[in-house]
CSV table of C-alpha atoms in Angstrom, one decimal:
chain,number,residue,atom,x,y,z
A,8,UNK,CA,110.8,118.7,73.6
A,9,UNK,CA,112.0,115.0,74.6
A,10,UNK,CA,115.4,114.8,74.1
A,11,UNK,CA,115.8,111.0,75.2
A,12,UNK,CA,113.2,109.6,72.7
A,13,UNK,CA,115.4,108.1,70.6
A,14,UNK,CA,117.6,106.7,73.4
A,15,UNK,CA,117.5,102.7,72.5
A,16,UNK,CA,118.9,102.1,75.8
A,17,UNK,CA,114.8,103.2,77.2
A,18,UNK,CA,113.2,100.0,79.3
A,19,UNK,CA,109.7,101.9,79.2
A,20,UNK,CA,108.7,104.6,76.3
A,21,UNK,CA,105.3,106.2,76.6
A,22,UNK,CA,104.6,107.4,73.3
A,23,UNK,CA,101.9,110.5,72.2
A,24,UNK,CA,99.9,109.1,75.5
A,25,UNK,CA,96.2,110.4,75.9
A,26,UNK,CA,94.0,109.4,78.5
A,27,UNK,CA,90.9,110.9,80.3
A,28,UNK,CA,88.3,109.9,82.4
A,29,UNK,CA,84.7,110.8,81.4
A,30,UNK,CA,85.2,114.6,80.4
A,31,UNK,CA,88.2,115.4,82.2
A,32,UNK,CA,91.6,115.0,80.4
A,33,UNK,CA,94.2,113.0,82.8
A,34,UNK,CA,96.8,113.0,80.2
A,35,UNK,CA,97.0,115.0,76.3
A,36,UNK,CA,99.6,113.4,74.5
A,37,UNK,CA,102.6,113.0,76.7
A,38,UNK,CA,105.7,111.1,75.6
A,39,UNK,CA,108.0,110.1,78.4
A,40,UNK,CA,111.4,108.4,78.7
A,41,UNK,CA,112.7,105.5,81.5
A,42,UNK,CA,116.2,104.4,81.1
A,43,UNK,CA,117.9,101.2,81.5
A,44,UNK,CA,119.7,101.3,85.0
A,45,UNK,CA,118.5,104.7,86.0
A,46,UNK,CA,116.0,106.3,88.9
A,47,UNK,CA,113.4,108.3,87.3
A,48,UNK,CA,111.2,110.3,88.9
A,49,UNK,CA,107.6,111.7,88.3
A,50,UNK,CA,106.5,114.8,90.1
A,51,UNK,CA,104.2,117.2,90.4
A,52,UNK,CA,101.1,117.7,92.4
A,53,UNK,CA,98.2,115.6,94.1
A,54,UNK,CA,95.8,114.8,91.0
A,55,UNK,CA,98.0,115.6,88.2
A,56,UNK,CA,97.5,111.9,87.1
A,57,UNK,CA,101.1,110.4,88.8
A,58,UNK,CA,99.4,106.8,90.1
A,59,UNK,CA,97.1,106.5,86.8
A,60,UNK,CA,100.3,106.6,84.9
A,61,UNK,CA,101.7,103.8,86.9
A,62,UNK,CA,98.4,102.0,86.4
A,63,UNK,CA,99.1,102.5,82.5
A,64,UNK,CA,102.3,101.4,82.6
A,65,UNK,CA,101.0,98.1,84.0
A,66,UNK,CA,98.0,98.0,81.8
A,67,UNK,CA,95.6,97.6,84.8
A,68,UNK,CA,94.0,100.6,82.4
A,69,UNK,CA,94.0,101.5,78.4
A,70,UNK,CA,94.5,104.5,76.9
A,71,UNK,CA,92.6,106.6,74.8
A,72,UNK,CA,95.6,107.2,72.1
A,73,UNK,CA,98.9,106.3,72.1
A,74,UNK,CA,101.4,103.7,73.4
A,75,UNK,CA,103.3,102.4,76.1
A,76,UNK,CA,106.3,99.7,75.5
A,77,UNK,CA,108.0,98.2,77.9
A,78,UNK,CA,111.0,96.1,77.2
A,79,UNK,CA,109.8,96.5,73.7
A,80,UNK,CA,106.4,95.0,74.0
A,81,UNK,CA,103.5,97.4,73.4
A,82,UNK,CA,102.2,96.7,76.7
A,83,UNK,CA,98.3,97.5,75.6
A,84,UNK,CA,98.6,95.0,72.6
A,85,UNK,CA,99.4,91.8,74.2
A,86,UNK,CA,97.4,88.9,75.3
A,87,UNK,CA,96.6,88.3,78.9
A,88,UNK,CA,99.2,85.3,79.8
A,89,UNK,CA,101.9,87.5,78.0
A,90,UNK,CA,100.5,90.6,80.0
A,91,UNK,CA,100.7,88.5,83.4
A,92,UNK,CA,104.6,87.3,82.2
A,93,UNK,CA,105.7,90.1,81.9
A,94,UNK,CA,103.8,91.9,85.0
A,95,UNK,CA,106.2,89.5,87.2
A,96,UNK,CA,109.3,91.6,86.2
A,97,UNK,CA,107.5,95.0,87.3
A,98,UNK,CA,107.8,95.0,91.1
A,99,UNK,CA,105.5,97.2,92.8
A,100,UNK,CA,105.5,99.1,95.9
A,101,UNK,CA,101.7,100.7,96.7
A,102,UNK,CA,101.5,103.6,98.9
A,103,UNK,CA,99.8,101.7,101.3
A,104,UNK,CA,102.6,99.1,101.6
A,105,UNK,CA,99.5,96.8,100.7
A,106,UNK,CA,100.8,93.9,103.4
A,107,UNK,CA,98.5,91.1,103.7
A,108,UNK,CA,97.8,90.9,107.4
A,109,UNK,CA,96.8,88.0,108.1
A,110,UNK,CA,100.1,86.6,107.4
A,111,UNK,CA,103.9,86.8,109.0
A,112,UNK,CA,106.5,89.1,107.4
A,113,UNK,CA,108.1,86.2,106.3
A,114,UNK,CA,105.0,84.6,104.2
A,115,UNK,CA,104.2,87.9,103.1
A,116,UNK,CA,107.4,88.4,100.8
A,117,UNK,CA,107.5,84.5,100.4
A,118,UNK,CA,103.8,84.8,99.0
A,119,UNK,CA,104.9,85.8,95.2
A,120,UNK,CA,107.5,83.3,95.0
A,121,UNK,CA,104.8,80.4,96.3
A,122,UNK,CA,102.6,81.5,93.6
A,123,UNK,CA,104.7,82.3,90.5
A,124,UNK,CA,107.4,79.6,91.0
A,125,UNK,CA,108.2,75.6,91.3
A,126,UNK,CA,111.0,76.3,94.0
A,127,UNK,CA,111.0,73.7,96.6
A,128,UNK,CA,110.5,75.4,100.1
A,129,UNK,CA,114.2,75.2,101.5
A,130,UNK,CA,114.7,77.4,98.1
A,131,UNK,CA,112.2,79.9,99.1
A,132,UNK,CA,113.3,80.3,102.8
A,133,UNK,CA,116.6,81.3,101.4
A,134,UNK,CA,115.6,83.9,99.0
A,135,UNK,CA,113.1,84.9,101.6
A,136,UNK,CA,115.8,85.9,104.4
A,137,UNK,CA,117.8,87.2,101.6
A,138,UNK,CA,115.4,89.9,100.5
A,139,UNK,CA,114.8,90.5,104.2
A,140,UNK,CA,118.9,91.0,104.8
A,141,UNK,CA,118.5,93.4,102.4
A,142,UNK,CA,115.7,96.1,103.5
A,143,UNK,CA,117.6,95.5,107.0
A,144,UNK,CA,114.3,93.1,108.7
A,145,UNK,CA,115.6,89.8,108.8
A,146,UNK,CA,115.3,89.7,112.3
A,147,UNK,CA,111.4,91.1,111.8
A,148,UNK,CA,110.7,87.5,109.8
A,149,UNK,CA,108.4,86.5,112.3
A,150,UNK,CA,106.0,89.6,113.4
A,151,UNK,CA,102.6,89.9,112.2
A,152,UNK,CA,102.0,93.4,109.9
A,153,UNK,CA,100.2,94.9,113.1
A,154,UNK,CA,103.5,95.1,114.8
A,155,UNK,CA,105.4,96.6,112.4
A,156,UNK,CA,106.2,100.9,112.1
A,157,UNK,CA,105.0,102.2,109.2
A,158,UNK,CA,108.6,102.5,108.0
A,159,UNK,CA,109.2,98.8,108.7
A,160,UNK,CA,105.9,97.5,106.8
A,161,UNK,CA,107.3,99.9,103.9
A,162,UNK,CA,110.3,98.0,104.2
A,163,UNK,CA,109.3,94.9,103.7
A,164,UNK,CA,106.5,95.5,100.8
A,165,UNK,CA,109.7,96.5,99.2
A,166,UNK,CA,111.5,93.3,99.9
A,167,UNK,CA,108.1,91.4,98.5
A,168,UNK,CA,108.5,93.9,95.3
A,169,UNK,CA,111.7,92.5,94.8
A,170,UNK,CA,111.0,88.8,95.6
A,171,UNK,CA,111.1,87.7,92.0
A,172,UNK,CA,113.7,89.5,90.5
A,173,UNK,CA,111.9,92.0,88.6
A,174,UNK,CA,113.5,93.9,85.9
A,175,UNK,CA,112.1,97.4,87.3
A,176,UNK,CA,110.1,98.5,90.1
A,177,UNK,CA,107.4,101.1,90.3
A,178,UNK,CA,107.0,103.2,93.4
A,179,UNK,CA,103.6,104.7,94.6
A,180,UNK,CA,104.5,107.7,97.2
A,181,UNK,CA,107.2,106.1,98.9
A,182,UNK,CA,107.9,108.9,100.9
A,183,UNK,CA,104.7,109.8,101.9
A,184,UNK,CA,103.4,109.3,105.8
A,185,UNK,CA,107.6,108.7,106.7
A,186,UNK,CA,109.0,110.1,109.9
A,187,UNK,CA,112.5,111.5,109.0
A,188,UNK,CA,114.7,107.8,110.1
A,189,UNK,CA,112.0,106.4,107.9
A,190,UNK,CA,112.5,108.2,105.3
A,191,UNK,CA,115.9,108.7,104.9
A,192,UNK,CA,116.0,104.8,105.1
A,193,UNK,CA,113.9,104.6,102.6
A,194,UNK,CA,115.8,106.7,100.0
A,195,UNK,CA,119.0,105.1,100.6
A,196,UNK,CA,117.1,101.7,100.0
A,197,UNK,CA,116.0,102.5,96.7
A,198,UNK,CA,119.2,104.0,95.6
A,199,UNK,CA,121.2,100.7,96.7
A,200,UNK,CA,119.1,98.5,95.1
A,201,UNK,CA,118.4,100.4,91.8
A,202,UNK,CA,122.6,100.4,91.8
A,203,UNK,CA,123.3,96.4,93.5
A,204,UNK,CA,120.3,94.7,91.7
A,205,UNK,CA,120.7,96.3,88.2
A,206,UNK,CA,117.0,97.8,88.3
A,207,UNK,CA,115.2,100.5,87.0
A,208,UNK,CA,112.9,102.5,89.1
A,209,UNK,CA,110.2,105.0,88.7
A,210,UNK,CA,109.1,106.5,91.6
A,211,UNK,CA,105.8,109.3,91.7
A,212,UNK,CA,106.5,110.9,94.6
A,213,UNK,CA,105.7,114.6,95.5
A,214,UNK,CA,107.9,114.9,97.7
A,215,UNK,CA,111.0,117.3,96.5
A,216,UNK,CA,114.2,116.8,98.6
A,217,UNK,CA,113.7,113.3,99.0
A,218,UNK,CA,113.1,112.4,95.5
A,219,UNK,CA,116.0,114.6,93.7
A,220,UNK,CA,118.2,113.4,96.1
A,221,UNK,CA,118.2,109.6,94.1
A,222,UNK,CA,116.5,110.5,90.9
A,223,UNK,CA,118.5,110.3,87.7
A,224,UNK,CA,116.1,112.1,86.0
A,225,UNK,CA,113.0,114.2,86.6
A,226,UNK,CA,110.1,114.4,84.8
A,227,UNK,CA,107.6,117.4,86.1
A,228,UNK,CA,103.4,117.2,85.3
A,229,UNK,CA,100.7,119.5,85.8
A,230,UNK,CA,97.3,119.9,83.7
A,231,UNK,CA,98.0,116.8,81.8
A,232,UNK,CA,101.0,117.8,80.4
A,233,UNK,CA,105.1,117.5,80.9
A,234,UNK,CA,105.9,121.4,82.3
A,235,UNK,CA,109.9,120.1,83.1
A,236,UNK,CA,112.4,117.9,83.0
A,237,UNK,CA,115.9,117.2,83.0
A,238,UNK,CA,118.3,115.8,86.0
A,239,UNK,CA,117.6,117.4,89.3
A,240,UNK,CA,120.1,120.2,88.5
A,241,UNK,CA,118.4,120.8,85.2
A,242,UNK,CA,115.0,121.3,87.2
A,243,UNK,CA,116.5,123.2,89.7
A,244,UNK,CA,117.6,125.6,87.1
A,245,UNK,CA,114.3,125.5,85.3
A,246,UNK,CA,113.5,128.8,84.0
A,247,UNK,CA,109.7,127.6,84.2
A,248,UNK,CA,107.7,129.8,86.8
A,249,UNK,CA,105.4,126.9,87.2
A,250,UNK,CA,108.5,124.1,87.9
A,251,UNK,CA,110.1,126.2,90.2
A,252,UNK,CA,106.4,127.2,92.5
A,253,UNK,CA,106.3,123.0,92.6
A,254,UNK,CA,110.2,122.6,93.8
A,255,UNK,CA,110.3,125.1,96.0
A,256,UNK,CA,106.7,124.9,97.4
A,257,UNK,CA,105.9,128.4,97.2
A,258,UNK,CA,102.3,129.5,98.2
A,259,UNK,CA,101.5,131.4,95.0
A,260,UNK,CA,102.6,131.8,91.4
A,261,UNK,CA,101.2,129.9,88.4
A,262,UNK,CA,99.5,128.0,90.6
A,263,UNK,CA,97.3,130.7,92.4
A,264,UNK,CA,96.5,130.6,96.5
A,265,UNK,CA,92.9,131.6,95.7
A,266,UNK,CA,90.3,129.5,93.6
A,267,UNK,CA,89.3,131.7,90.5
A,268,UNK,CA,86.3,133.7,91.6
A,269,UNK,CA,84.4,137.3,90.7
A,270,UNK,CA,85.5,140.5,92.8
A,271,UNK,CA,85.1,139.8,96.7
A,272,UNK,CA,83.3,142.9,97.5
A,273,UNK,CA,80.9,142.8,94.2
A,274,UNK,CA,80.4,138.8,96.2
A,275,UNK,CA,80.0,140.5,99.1
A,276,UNK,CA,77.2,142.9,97.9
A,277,UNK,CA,75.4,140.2,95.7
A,278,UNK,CA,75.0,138.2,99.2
A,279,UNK,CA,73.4,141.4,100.6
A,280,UNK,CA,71.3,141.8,97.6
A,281,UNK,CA,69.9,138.7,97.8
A,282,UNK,CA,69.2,138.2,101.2
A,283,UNK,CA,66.9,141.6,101.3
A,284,UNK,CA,64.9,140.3,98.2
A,285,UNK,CA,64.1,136.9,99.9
A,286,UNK,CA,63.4,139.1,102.9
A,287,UNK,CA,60.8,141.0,100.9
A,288,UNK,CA,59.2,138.0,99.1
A,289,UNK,CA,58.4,136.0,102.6
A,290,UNK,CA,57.3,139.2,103.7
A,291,UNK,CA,59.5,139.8,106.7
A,292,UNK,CA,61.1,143.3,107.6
A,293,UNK,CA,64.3,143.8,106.6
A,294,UNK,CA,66.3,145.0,109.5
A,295,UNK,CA,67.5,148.2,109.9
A,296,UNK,CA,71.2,149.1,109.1
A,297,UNK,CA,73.4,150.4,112.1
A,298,UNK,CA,74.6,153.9,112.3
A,299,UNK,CA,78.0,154.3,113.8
A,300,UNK,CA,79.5,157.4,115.1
């Protein structure tokens, strides 16, 4: 049960959510909680649904039942230049860093601000090296996305996220593709700037270590449904068989090694079976079985 439903302090409540694409079930009513201020997490395995949620959140898609407000507006309700307002305060960081490479560092994180805002360009420069200061790549202003790391192009997608201000950020698999530098960067990035810019942050991430080392709270998915959550400690004490085969990545458990599948050796003799009655139909001999000693 959702403890933190009533919590009026919540920036984002996703309410009895259902959503499913074609015949497959992506979501059956789930109810989630983000907080004000806080770093909350989503986890669980690859194709449990963690990106489509964002994509909900964001109303790039519509569910089936069920409601998802943000700031108080039911985001699936509201016209399309109040849907586009209020996207500019939801910074987004894609998996892909998503850098337009055609263009510097600089005119990359100066691109929303050119867009979505009168500032004169003297204005924009400023806020520019400012966002840059503070991923650590103001010196990086002037490289083309081609020359940056991986880590670095992460870096300053993040810096674009934050270009305008927004009110929250969403993460896409921060973590994932990170050598360790990288990566431990990276988390210390989006801790500082959840804490010195006011922020809330959701970051999907499968990733364990990494993610419960920042993360507030934790919510845990699998099959279309919440299976944990709680603050790191309270997953980490999860009496859930399920929750802890996810945090500890161990190889078998609810989630089983092998695909579900009839009795090897009956397989095994089926296969056998079959291939000496397609033998016998084409009319070729069926070879004779080996004795051993």
């Amino acid at each position: 049960m959702n403890n933190r439903s009533h919590n009026t302090n919540n920036l984002v409540s996703v309410n009895n959510l259902t959503f499913s694409r074609g015949t497959r079930k992506i979501f059956d009513d789930i109810s989630l909680e983000f907080e004000r201020g806080k770093i909350t997490a989503i986890m669980g395995p690859s194709g449990t649904g963690k990106t489509t949620l964002l994509k909900l959140i964001g109303g790039q898609l519509f569910p089936q039942t069920g409601n998802i407000m943000v700031n108080g507006r039911d985001v699936h309700h509201l016209k399309r230049d109040e849907l586009y307002t209020l996207r500019k305060r939801m910074g987004m960081l894609f998996q892909s860093g998503a850098l337009l490479t055609d263009i510097t560092v600089f005119d990359n994180v100066a691109y929303p601000l050119r867009e979505h805002s009168h500032l004169p360009e003297s204005m924009i420069r400023s806020l520019v090296l400012m966002k840059l200061e503070a991923v650590g790549l103001r010196g990086a202003r002037d490289l083309m996305p081609n020359e940056l790391s991986g880590g670095m192009a992460r870096r300053v997608a993040l810096a674009r996220a934050i270009a305008l201000d927004p009110m929250m950020i969403m993460y896409d698999e921060p973590f994932t593709g990170q050598d360790p530098i990288s990566m431990g960067a990276l988390v210390h990035l989006i801790k500082s700037l959840n804490t010195t810019l006011s922020l809330t942050s959701i970051v999907v991430s499968h990733d364990v270590h990494e993610t419960a080392a920042i993360a507030d709270y934790i919510y845990v998915l699998s099959e279309g449904k919440v299976v944990g959550q709680g603050t790191p400690q309270e997953i980490k004490e999860s009496p859930s068989e399920w929750v802890q085969q996810f945090m500890n990545g161990a190889a078998d458990g609810p989630v089983h090694f092998h695909y579900p599948a009839k009795d090897y050796m009956d397989d095994l003799l089926h296969t056998e079976k079959t291939l000496f009655s397609r033998k016998r139909l084409i009319g070729e001999k069926p070879a004779k079985r080996r004795r051993y000693s």
